Structures are given as C-alpha cells and as structure tokens.
Coordinates of C-alpha atoms in Angstrom, one line a residue:
M1 CA -46.6 -61.5 14.0
S2 CA -44.2 -60.0 11.5
D3 CA -41.0 -58.2 12.6
T4 CA -42.4 -54.8 11.4
V5 CA -45.5 -55.1 13.6
K6 CA -43.4 -56.2 16.6
R7 CA -41.2 -53.1 16.2
S8 CA -44.3 -50.9 15.9
V9 CA -45.8 -52.3 19.1
L10 CA -42.5 -51.8 20.9
L11 CA -42.1 -48.2 19.7
L12 CA -45.6 -47.1 20.4
P13 CA -45.2 -46.8 24.3
A14 CA -41.9 -44.9 23.8
M15 CA -43.6 -42.4 21.4
A16 CA -46.5 -41.9 23.8
A17 CA -44.2 -41.2 26.7
A18 CA -42.3 -38.6 24.7
L19 CA -45.6 -36.9 23.7
V20 CA -46.8 -36.7 27.3
L21 CA -43.5 -35.2 28.5
G22 CA -43.6 -32.7 25.7
L23 CA -47.1 -31.6 26.5
A24 CA -46.3 -31.3 30.2
G25 CA -43.5 -28.9 29.5
C26 CA -45.9 -26.7 27.5
S27 CA -48.5 -26.5 30.2
E28 CA -46.4 -25.0 32.9
E29 CA -47.5 -21.7 34.3
T30 CA -45.1 -18.9 35.3
P31 CA -46.4 -16.9 38.2
G32 CA -46.7 -13.1 37.7
D33 CA -48.5 -10.6 35.5
A34 CA -47.9 -10.3 31.8
T35 CA -46.7 -6.8 30.9
P36 CA -45.8 -5.5 27.4
G37 CA -42.1 -5.6 26.6
E38 CA -40.1 -3.0 24.8
E39 CA -42.0 -1.2 22.1
T40 CA -41.1 -2.5 18.7
S41 CA -41.1 -0.4 15.6
T42 CA -42.8 -1.5 12.4
S43 CA -40.7 0.9 10.3
R44 CA -37.7 -0.2 8.3
P45 CA -34.3 -0.3 10.0
T46 CA -32.2 2.9 9.9
L47 CA -29.1 2.7 7.8
P48 CA -25.9 4.3 9.1
G49 CA -25.9 8.0 8.4
E50 CA -29.7 8.1 8.0
G51 CA -31.8 10.2 10.4
T52 CA -28.9 12.4 11.5
E53 CA -28.0 15.9 10.6
P54 CA -25.2 16.2 8.0
S55 CA -21.9 16.9 9.7
E56 CA -19.5 19.6 8.7
D57 CA -16.8 18.8 6.3
T58 CA -13.7 18.1 8.3
T59 CA -11.3 17.7 5.4
S60 CA -8.4 20.1 5.4
T61 CA -6.4 21.6 2.6
E62 CA -3.5 22.0 5.1
P63 CA -0.8 19.4 4.5
D64 CA -0.8 16.6 7.1
S65 CA 2.1 17.1 9.6
G66 CA 3.3 13.6 8.7
E67 CA 3.1 14.2 4.9
S68 CA 6.2 13.5 2.9
P69 CA 8.3 16.4 1.8
L70 CA 8.2 14.8 -1.6
A71 CA 4.4 14.7 -1.8
E72 CA 4.1 17.6 -4.2
L73 CA 6.9 16.6 -6.5
K74 CA 6.5 14.7 -9.8
P75 CA 9.6 12.7 -10.8
C76 CA 9.6 13.8 -14.5
D77 CA 9.3 17.4 -13.5
I78 CA 12.4 17.4 -11.3
V79 CA 14.7 17.0 -14.3
S80 CA 14.5 19.8 -16.8
A81 CA 14.7 19.2 -20.6
D82 CA 18.2 20.9 -20.5
G83 CA 19.2 18.6 -17.6
A84 CA 18.0 15.5 -19.5
D85 CA 19.9 16.7 -22.6
Q86 CA 23.0 17.3 -20.6
L87 CA 23.0 13.7 -19.5
G88 CA 22.0 12.4 -22.9
L89 CA 18.6 11.1 -21.7
T90 CA 15.7 10.6 -24.1
E91 CA 12.3 8.9 -24.2
E92 CA 10.9 10.3 -20.9
E93 CA 8.1 8.1 -19.5
V94 CA 6.2 8.2 -16.2
A95 CA 6.0 4.8 -14.4
D96 CA 4.7 3.5 -11.1
F97 CA 6.7 0.8 -9.4
G98 CA 5.4 -0.4 -6.1
D99 CA 5.9 2.2 -3.4
G100 CA 7.6 4.8 -5.6
R101 CA 6.6 7.3 -8.3
V102 CA 9.1 6.9 -11.1
C103 CA 10.3 8.7 -14.2
V104 CA 12.2 6.5 -16.7
W105 CA 14.6 7.7 -19.5
R106 CA 16.7 6.0 -22.0
Y107 CA 20.4 6.6 -22.4
E108 CA 21.5 5.4 -25.9
G109 CA 25.2 4.6 -26.2
A110 CA 27.1 3.6 -29.3
N111 CA 25.9 0.0 -28.9
V112 CA 23.5 -2.1 -26.8
S113 CA 26.1 -2.8 -24.2
D114 CA 26.6 0.9 -23.6
S115 CA 22.9 1.8 -23.4
Y116 CA 20.9 2.1 -20.1
N117 CA 17.5 2.6 -18.6
V118 CA 17.7 5.6 -16.2
Q119 CA 15.2 6.0 -13.4
L120 CA 14.4 8.7 -10.9
E121 CA 12.2 7.3 -8.1
L122 CA 10.5 9.2 -5.3
F123 CA 9.7 7.3 -2.1
D124 CA 7.3 9.1 0.3
E125 CA 7.5 6.4 2.9
K126 CA 10.8 4.7 2.6
A127 CA 13.8 6.2 4.3
I128 CA 17.5 6.0 3.3
G129 CA 17.8 3.2 5.9
D130 CA 15.2 1.1 4.1
V131 CA 17.3 0.6 1.0
V132 CA 17.2 -3.0 -0.2
G133 CA 20.2 -4.0 -2.2
T134 CA 23.8 -5.3 -2.0
N135 CA 27.0 -3.4 -1.5
V136 CA 25.2 -0.5 0.3
K137 CA 27.8 2.2 1.0
P138 CA 27.6 5.7 2.4
V139 CA 29.0 8.3 0.0
P140 CA 29.9 11.9 0.7
A141 CA 26.8 14.1 0.8
V142 CA 25.2 14.9 -2.5
G143 CA 24.8 18.7 -2.1
S144 CA 23.3 19.1 1.4
H145 CA 21.7 15.6 1.5
E146 CA 23.0 12.3 2.9
A147 CA 23.3 9.6 0.3
V148 CA 24.3 5.9 -0.2
T149 CA 25.1 3.9 -3.3
Y150 CA 23.9 0.3 -3.7
V151 CA 23.5 -2.4 -6.3
D152 CA 19.8 -3.2 -6.9
P153 CA 18.7 -6.8 -6.5
A154 CA 17.2 -6.5 -10.1
G155 CA 20.5 -5.3 -11.4
G156 CA 21.9 -1.9 -12.0
C157 CA 23.5 0.8 -9.8
A158 CA 21.6 3.2 -7.6
V159 CA 22.1 6.3 -5.4
A160 CA 19.6 6.9 -2.6
I161 CA 19.4 10.5 -1.4
E162 CA 17.8 11.3 2.0
A163 CA 14.8 13.7 1.5
G164 CA 13.5 13.5 5.1
P165 CA 13.3 11.1 8.0
T166 CA 10.9 8.8 6.2
S167 CA 11.5 9.6 2.5
R168 CA 14.1 9.4 -0.1
V169 CA 14.9 9.8 -3.8
D170 CA 16.7 7.1 -5.8
T171 CA 18.5 7.4 -9.1
R172 CA 18.9 4.0 -10.6
V173 CA 20.6 3.0 -13.8
V174 CA 20.2 -0.5 -15.3
G175 CA 22.1 -2.0 -18.3
G176 CA 25.5 -1.9 -19.8
E177 CA 28.6 -1.8 -17.7
E178 CA 28.2 -1.4 -14.0
R179 CA 31.0 1.2 -13.5
K180 CA 29.4 3.5 -16.2
A181 CA 25.9 2.8 -14.7
C182 CA 27.1 4.0 -11.3
Q183 CA 28.7 7.1 -12.8
L184 CA 25.4 8.0 -14.6
A185 CA 23.4 7.3 -11.4
M186 CA 25.6 9.8 -9.4
Q187 CA 25.4 12.4 -12.2
L188 CA 21.6 12.2 -12.1
A189 CA 21.7 12.4 -8.3
T190 CA 23.8 15.5 -8.5
L191 CA 21.5 17.1 -11.1
V192 CA 18.3 16.5 -9.1
E193 CA 19.6 17.2 -5.6
P194 CA 19.1 21.0 -5.7
E195 CA 15.4 20.5 -6.5
L196 CA 14.8 18.4 -3.3
P197 CA 13.5 19.9 -0.1

C-alpha cells in the first residue's frame, strides 16, 4: 500500500467522527415556543437629521462673552495713513502669521542696514504673559496699557501691549540696528495704543 493510501485510511475515521459531532450539535432542540423577535424594518436607515423637525437657528449676533476685545479690529486699519507717514512707513501689506493677524510695512532708511520690516500683530488668544522671546522686560505703561519689550527669537525688537486678560498687540521691527529697531517698535506702540480697547 502506498503512503498516500495509508494516510487516507487513517484520516477517514477522524473525519467521520468530526462529521458526527457536528451533526449532533445541529440536532439539539431548545425547549419553549418560538415567538417573533423585534420587528425589523425593510426601509433604508435614517441618517442623522432626517425624520426630525428642523430646529430653530440658535446662532447669535451677540458677541461671545469670551470673545477677544480685538476681534473687530483689523491690524492695517489701526494705523492711519497720516500715522504711517509720520513714522516713515510704506508698502502696507496684510499678512497672517500663525495665531496673529498682521499688518506689515517697510521702513526705508538711507541704506539696507538702516531699513526695517515693521509689523503690527493682533493676538486674540495670547496674553502679554505668553510672550516668547529673550530679554523680556516690563516697561512703563504705554498710554493706559501694560507693556513689555522683548527680542524676538526670529530677530528684531518688539513691544507687547496688553489688550485684555487673554489678548495682546505686538509691534515688531526686524532688520537694521537693534537699538533703532526698538525705538521704532516703541514709536509704533505709542501710535496704536489710543486705538486699543
């Protein structure tokens, strides 16, 4: 007898036993009466929002009590054309940097080393205590607002003005000589402060 036939003869009783056990499991009866289960629907499933009455619009035109006092301000609108001229700022441009709304101007000096990018940044959700920079120092209040100066990690000098418990306005000047950049940042801060809430 060949090996294949011997294996088949040995496997045949094992397969027959498995078949008998399987059939025995299917022939068990469970005592009791058969009753219909939950009624099932043959219609399509209901999608969220379907089959319900439309709800009233709950949006409000009232400002959220947690809304930033800067929410209605646009950075380029805070500095008037006369104010920009007074500081020698040109080339106004709106920008969006991360968490802030930004207006950028150019201050052109006599040469490249005396020229600067000047920015006004509105932060609705960053307080004066959230300033990230080096050499952070409190300065006398700018108008009626608390303020700090700092050196930005990307370079340049900045003044942060408190505009509320969770919001601030930064004036940042990048380029040229740091002392002049800090002077220009403070001049811009002094110019915009009366426009702040």
